[in-house]
Short mmCIF file of C-alpha atoms and ligand atoms in Angstrom, two decimals:
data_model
loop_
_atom_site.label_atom_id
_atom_site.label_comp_id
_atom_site.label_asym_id
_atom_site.label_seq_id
_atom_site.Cartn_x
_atom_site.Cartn_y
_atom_site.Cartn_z
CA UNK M 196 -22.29 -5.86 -1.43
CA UNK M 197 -20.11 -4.29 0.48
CA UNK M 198 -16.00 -4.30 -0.52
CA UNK M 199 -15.19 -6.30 3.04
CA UNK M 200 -17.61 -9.17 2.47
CA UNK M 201 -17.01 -9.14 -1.37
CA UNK M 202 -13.22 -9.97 -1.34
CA UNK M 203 -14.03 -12.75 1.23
CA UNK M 204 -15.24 -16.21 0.13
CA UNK M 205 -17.49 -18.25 1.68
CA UNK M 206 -14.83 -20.34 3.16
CA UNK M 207 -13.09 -17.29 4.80
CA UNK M 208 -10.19 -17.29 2.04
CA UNK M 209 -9.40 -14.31 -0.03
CA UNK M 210 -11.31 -13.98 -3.19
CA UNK M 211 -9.97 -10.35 -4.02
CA UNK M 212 -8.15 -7.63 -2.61
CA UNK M 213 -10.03 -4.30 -2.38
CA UNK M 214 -9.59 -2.45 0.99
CA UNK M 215 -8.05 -3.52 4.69
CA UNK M 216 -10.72 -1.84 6.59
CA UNK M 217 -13.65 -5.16 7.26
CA UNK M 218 -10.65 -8.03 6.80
CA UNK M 219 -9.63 -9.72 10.05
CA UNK M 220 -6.29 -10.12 11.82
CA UNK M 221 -6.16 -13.74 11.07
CA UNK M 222 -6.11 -13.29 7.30
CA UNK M 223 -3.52 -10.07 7.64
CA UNK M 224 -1.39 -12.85 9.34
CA UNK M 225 -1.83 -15.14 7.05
CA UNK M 226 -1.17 -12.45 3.96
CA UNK M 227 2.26 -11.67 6.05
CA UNK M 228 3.60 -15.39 6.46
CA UNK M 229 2.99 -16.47 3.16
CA UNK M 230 4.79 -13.28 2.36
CA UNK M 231 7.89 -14.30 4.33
CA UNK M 232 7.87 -17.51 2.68
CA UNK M 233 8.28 -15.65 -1.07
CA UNK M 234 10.86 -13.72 0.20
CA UNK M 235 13.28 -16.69 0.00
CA UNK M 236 11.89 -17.08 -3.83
CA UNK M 237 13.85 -13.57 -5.03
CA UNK M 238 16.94 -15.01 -3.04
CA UNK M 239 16.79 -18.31 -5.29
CA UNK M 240 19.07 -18.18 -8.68
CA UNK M 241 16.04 -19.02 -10.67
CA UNK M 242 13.36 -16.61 -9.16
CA UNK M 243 10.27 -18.16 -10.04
CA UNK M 244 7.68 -20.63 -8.82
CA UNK M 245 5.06 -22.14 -10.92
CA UNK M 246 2.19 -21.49 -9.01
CA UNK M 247 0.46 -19.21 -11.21
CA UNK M 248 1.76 -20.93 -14.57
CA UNK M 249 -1.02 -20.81 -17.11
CA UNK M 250 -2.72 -17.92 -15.49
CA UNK M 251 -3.37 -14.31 -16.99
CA UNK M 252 -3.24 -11.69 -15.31
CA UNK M 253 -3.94 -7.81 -16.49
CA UNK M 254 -2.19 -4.67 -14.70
CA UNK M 255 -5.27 -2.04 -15.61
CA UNK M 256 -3.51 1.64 -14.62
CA UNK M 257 -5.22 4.33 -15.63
CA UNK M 258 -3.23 6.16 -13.48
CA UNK M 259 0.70 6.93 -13.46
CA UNK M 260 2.99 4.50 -11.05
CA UNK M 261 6.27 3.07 -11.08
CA UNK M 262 6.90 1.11 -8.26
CA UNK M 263 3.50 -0.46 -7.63
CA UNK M 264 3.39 -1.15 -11.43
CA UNK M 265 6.32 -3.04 -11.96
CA UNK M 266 6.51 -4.70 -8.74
CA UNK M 267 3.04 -5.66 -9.73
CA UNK M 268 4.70 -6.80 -12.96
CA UNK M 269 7.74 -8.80 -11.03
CA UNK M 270 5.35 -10.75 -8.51
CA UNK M 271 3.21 -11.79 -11.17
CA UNK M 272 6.11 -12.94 -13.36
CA UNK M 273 8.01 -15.14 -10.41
CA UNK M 274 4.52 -16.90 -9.69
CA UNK M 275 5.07 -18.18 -13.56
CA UNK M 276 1.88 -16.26 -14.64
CA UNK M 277 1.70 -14.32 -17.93
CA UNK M 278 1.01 -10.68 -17.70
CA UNK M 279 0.15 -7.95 -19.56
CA UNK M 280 0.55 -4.06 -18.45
CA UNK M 281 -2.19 -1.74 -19.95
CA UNK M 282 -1.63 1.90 -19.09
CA UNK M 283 -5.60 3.50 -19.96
CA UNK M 284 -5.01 6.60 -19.68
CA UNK M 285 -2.97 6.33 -23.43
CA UNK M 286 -5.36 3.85 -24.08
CA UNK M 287 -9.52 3.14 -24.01
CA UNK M 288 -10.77 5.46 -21.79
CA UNK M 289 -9.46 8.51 -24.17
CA UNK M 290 -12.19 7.31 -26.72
CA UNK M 291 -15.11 7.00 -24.49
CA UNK M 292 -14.73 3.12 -23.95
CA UNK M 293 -16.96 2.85 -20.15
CA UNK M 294 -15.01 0.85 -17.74
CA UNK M 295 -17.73 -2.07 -18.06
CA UNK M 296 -16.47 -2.00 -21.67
CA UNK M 297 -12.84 -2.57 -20.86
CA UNK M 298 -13.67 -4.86 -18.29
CA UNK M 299 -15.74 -7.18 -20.62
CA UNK M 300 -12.93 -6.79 -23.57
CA UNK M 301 -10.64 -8.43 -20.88
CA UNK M 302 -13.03 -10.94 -20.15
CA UNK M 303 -13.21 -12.15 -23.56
CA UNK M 304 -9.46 -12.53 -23.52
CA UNK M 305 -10.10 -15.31 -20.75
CA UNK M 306 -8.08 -13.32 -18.12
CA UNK M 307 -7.95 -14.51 -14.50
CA UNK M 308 -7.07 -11.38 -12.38
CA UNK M 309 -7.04 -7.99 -12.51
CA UNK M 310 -4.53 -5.37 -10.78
CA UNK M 311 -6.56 -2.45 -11.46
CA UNK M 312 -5.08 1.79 -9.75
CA UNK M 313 -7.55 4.57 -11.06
CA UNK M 314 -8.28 8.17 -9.63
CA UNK M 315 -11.78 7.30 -8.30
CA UNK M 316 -11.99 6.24 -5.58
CA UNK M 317 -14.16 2.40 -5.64
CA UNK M 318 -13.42 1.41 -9.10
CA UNK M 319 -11.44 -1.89 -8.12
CA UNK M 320 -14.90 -2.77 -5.94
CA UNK M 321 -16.72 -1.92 -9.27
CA UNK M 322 -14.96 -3.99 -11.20
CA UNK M 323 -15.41 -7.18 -8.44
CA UNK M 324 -18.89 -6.50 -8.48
CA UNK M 325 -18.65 -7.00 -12.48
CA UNK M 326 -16.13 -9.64 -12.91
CA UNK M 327 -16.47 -13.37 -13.73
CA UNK M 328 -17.06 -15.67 -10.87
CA UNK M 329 -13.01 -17.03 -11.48
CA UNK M 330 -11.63 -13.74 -12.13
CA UNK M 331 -10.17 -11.88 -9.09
CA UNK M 332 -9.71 -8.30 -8.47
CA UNK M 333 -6.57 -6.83 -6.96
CA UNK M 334 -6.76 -2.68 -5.48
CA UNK M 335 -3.54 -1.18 -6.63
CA UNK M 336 -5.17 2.01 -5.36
CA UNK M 337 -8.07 3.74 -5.91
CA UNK M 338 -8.61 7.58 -5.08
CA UNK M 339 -8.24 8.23 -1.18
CA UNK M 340 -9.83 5.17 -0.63
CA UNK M 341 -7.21 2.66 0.08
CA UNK M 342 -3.88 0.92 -1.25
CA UNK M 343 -3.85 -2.18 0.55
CA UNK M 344 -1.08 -3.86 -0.73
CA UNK M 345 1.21 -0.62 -0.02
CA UNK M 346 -0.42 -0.90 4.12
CA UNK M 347 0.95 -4.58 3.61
CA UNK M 348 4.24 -4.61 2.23
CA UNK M 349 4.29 -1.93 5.41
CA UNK M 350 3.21 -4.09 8.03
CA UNK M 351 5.53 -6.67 7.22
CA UNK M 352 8.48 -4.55 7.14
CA UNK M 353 7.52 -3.47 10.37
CA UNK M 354 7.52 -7.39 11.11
CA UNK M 355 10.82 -7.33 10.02
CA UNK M 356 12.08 -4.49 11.44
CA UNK M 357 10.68 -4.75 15.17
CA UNK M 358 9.32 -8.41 15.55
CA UNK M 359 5.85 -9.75 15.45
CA UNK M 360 4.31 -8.13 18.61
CA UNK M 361 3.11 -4.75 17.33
CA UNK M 362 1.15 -3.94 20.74
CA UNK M 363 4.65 -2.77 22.41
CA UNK M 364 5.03 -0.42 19.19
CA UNK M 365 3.99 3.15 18.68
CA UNK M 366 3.63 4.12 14.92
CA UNK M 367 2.94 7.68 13.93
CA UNK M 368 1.90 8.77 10.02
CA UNK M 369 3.02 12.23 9.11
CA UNK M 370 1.63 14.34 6.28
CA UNK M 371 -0.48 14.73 4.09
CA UNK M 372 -3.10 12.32 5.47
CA UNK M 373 -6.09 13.78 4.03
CA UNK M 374 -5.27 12.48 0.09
CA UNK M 375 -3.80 9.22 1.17
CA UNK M 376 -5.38 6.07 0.33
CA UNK M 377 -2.02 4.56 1.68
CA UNK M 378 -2.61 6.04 4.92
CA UNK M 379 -6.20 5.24 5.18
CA UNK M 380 -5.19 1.75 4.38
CA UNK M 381 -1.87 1.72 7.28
CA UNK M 382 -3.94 2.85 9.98
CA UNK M 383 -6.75 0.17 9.56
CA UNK M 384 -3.65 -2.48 9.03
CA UNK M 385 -2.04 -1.13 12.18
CA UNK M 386 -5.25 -1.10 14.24
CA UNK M 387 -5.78 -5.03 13.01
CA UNK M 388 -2.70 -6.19 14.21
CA UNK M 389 -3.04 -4.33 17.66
CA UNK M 390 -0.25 -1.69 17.28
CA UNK M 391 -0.33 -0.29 20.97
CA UNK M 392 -0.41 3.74 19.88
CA UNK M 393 -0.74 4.77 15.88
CA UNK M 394 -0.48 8.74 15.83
CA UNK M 395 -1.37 10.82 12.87
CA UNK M 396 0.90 14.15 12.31
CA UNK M 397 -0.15 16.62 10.24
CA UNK M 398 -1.24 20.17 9.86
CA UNK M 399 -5.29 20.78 10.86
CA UNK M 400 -5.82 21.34 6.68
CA UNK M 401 -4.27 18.09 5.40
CA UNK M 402 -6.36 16.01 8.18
CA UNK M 403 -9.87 14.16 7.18
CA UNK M 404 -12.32 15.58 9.37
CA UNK M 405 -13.01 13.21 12.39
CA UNK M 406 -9.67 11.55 12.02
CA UNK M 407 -9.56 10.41 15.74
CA UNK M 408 -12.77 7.96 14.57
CA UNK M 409 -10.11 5.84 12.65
CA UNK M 410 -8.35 4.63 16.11
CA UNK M 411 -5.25 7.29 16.14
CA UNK M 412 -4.09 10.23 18.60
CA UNK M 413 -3.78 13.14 15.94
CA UNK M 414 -0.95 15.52 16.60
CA UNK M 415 -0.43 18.82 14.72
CA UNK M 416 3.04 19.22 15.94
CA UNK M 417 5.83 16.95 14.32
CA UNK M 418 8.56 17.57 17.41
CA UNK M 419 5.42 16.35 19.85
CA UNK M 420 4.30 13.99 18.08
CA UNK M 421 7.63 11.98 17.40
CA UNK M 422 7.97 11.53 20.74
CA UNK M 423 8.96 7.95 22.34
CA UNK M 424 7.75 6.71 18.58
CA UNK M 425 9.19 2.97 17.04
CA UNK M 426 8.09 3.51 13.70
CA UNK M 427 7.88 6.77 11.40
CA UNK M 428 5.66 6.82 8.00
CA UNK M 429 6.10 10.03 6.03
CA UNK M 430 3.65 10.90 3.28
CA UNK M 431 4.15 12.76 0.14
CA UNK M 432 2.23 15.86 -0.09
CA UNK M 433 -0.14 14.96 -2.68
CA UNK M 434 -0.90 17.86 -4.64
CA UNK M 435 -2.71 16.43 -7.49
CA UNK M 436 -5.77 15.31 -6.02
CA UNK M 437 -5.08 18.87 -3.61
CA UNK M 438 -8.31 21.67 -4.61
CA UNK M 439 -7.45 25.39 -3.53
CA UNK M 440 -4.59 26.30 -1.46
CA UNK M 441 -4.39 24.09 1.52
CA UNK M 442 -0.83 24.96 2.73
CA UNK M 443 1.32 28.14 2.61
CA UNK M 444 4.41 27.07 0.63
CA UNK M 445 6.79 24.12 0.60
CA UNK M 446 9.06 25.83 2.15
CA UNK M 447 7.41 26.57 5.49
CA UNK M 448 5.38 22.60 5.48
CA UNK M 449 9.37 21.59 5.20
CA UNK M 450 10.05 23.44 8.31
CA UNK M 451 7.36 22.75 10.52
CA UNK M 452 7.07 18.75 9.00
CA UNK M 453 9.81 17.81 7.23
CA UNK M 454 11.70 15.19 9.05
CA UNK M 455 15.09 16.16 9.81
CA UNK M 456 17.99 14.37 12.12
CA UNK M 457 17.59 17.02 14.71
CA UNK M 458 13.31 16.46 14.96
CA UNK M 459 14.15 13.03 14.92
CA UNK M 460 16.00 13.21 18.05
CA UNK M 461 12.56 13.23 19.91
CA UNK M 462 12.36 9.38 18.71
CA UNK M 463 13.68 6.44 20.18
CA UNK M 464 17.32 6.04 18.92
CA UNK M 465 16.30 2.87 16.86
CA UNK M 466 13.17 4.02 15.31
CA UNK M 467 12.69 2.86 11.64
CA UNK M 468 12.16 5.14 8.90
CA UNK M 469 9.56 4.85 5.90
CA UNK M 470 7.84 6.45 2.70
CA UNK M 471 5.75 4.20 0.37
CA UNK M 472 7.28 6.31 -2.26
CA UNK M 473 8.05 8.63 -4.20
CA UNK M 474 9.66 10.64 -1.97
CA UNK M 475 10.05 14.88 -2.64
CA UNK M 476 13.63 15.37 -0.95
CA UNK M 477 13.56 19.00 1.02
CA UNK M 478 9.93 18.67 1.15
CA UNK M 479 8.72 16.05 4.03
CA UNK M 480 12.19 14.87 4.39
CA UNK M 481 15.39 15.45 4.55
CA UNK M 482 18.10 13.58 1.86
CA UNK M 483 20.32 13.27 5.05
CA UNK M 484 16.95 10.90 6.61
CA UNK M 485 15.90 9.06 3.78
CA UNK M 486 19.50 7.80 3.07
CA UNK M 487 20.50 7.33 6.40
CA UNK M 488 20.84 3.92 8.43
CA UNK M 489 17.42 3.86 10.02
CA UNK M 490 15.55 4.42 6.78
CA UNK M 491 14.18 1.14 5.28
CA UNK M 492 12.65 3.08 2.38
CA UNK M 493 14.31 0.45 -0.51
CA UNK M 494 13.96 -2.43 1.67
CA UNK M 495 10.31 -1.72 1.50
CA UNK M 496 10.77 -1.54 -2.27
CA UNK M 497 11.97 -5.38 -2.23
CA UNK M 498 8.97 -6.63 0.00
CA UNK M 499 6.62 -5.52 -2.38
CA UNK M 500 6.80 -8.42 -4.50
CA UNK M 501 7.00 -11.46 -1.94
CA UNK M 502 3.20 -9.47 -0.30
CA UNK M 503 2.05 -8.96 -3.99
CA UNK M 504 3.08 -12.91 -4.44
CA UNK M 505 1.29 -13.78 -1.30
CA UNK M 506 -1.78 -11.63 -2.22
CA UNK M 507 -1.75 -12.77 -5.92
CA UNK M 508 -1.45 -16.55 -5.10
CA UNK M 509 -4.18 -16.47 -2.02
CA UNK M 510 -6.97 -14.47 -4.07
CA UNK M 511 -6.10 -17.57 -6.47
CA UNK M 512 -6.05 -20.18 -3.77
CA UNK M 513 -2.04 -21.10 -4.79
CA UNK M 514 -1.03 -20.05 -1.20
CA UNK M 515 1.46 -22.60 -0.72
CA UNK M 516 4.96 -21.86 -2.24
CA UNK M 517 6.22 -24.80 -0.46
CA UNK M 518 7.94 -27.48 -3.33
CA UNK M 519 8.65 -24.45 -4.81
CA UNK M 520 10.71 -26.41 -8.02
CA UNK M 521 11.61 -23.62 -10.78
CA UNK M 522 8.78 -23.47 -13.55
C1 LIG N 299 1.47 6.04 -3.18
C2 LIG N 299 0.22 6.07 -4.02
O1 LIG N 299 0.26 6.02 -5.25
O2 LIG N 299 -0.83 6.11 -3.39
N1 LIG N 299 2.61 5.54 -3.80
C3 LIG N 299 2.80 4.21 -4.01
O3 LIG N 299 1.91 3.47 -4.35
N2 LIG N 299 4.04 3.74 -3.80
C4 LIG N 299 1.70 7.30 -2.47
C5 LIG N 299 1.97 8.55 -3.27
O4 LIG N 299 1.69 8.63 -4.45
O5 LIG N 299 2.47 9.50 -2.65
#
């Protein structure tokens, strides 16, 4: 079955959370104001809810994070659910375990949801495919595929940021486009909500081949492409999952890409800054940039948890944080 119609149930609620590209507007609205209504819930002196007391839920990494991770860990904890962090790659996997294995292990532990990153790109669709019918499957990445709750925790703090009506915005992506699952899963988020323009900046060698198919104007020049724009996204250069030499040296991508005050003078004066993280100062960006007022790289940080709340408590139909007594 295929990841869009998977995550879907029959009623047209979320069942899991695999990839933006097949969801509909509608339900990336609905992901955004239940969102907006966790918020509030980090503000509160006790910062819980007991939505998800009683419920288990596994963060499966076999791949390194830190912010997705623990802000994984943080949403699950103020929805009153207990969790429990497995990194695999110290684990399992390093004696031969298969990831049906693991899966099934968990399963046996009566665990509701999995939060599942890995290197390959469909494991968290392999593991919905495999789960029980009450156990729900959350992407925390997977490969170059997609990162949808990153693309979320985007979109709504371009909400924030600029208002609700993205058609009178113009978004542009810069980097390394070609390894991101985050950007993969931004532009179909963007295109969703009706963004008027989303541009994709990057060098010809760290572009997917037919980009433009995706719904963005692809510019190869950072000072062109920045022009008139609302909303800048810069991308890490990803050199891990990089094979053979795709760019000359740091030193000249930082020239030609890196965003500095004076490139961002081709902007409009109140454009928002972001990076889903971590960010290589003096690489794709300049410490002056990423520090500055119209960066809202930390702020992005703190809406991580109220989407992974809202994602968390919709894939287990405990959408409504209103009453929200302390657990
Ligand atoms: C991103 C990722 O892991 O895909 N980071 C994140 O989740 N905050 C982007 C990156 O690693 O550059």
């Amino acid at each position: 079955m295929s990841a869009a119609n998977l995550q879907i149930r029959p009623d047209g609620h979320l069942r899991h959370f695999l990839c933006i590209e097949g969801l509909n507007r509608g339900l990336l609205t609905e992901i955004l104001d239940a969102a907006e209504s966790f918020a509030g819930v980090a503000e509160q002196s006790v910062k819980k809810v007991p939505l998800l007391r009683g419920k288990t839920i596994v963060n499966l990494f076999f791949e390194a994070s830190t912010r997705t991770r623990t802000t994984f860990e943080l949403a699950a904890k103020r929805l009153s659910a207990d969790v429990l962090n497995i990194n695999i790659s110290a684990s399992a996997a390093v004696k031969g375990e298969t990831l049906l294995d693991t899966l099934r292990n968990l399963e046996a532990m009566h665990v509701d949801m999995f939060v599942v990153r890995h290197a390959e790109s469909g494991t968290a669709h392999f593991f919905a495919c495999k789960a029980l019918p009450h156990v729900s499957v959350i992407n925390a990445g997977d490969g170059r595929h997609e990162h949808p709750t990153q693309a979320m925790l985007d979109m709504f703090t371009i909400r924030r940021e600029k208002g609700a009506d993205f058609g009178r915005l113009r978004v542009a992506i810069v980097g390394d486009i070609l390894h991101s699952r985050v950007a993969r899963s931004q532009i179909h988020a963007l295109n969703l909500l009706n963004t008027g323009e989303v541009r994709v900046i990057a060098p010809r060698t760290l572009l997917p081949a037919h980009v433009e198919s995706l719904g963005v104007r692809v510019f190869n020049d950072l000072r062109e492409g920045l022009r008139d724009i609302d909303v800048v996204i810069m991308l890490r250069l990803q050199r891990e999952r990089m094979q053979g030499a795709l760019l000359p040296s740091e030193r000249e991508y930082y020239q030609l890409y890196g965003l500095t005050e004076e490139k961002l003078s081709m902007a409009r004066p109140d454009v928002t800054i972001m990076h889903p993280g971590p960010i290589n100062r003096g690489v794709e960006m300049d410490s002056q940039v990423a520090d500055g007022p119209r960066s809202v790289i930390l702020q992005q940080v703190t809406y991580g948890i109220a989407v992974r709340m809202a994602v968390m408590s919709m894939a287990m139909q405990q959408n409504t944080p209103a009453g929200t007594a302390s657990a």
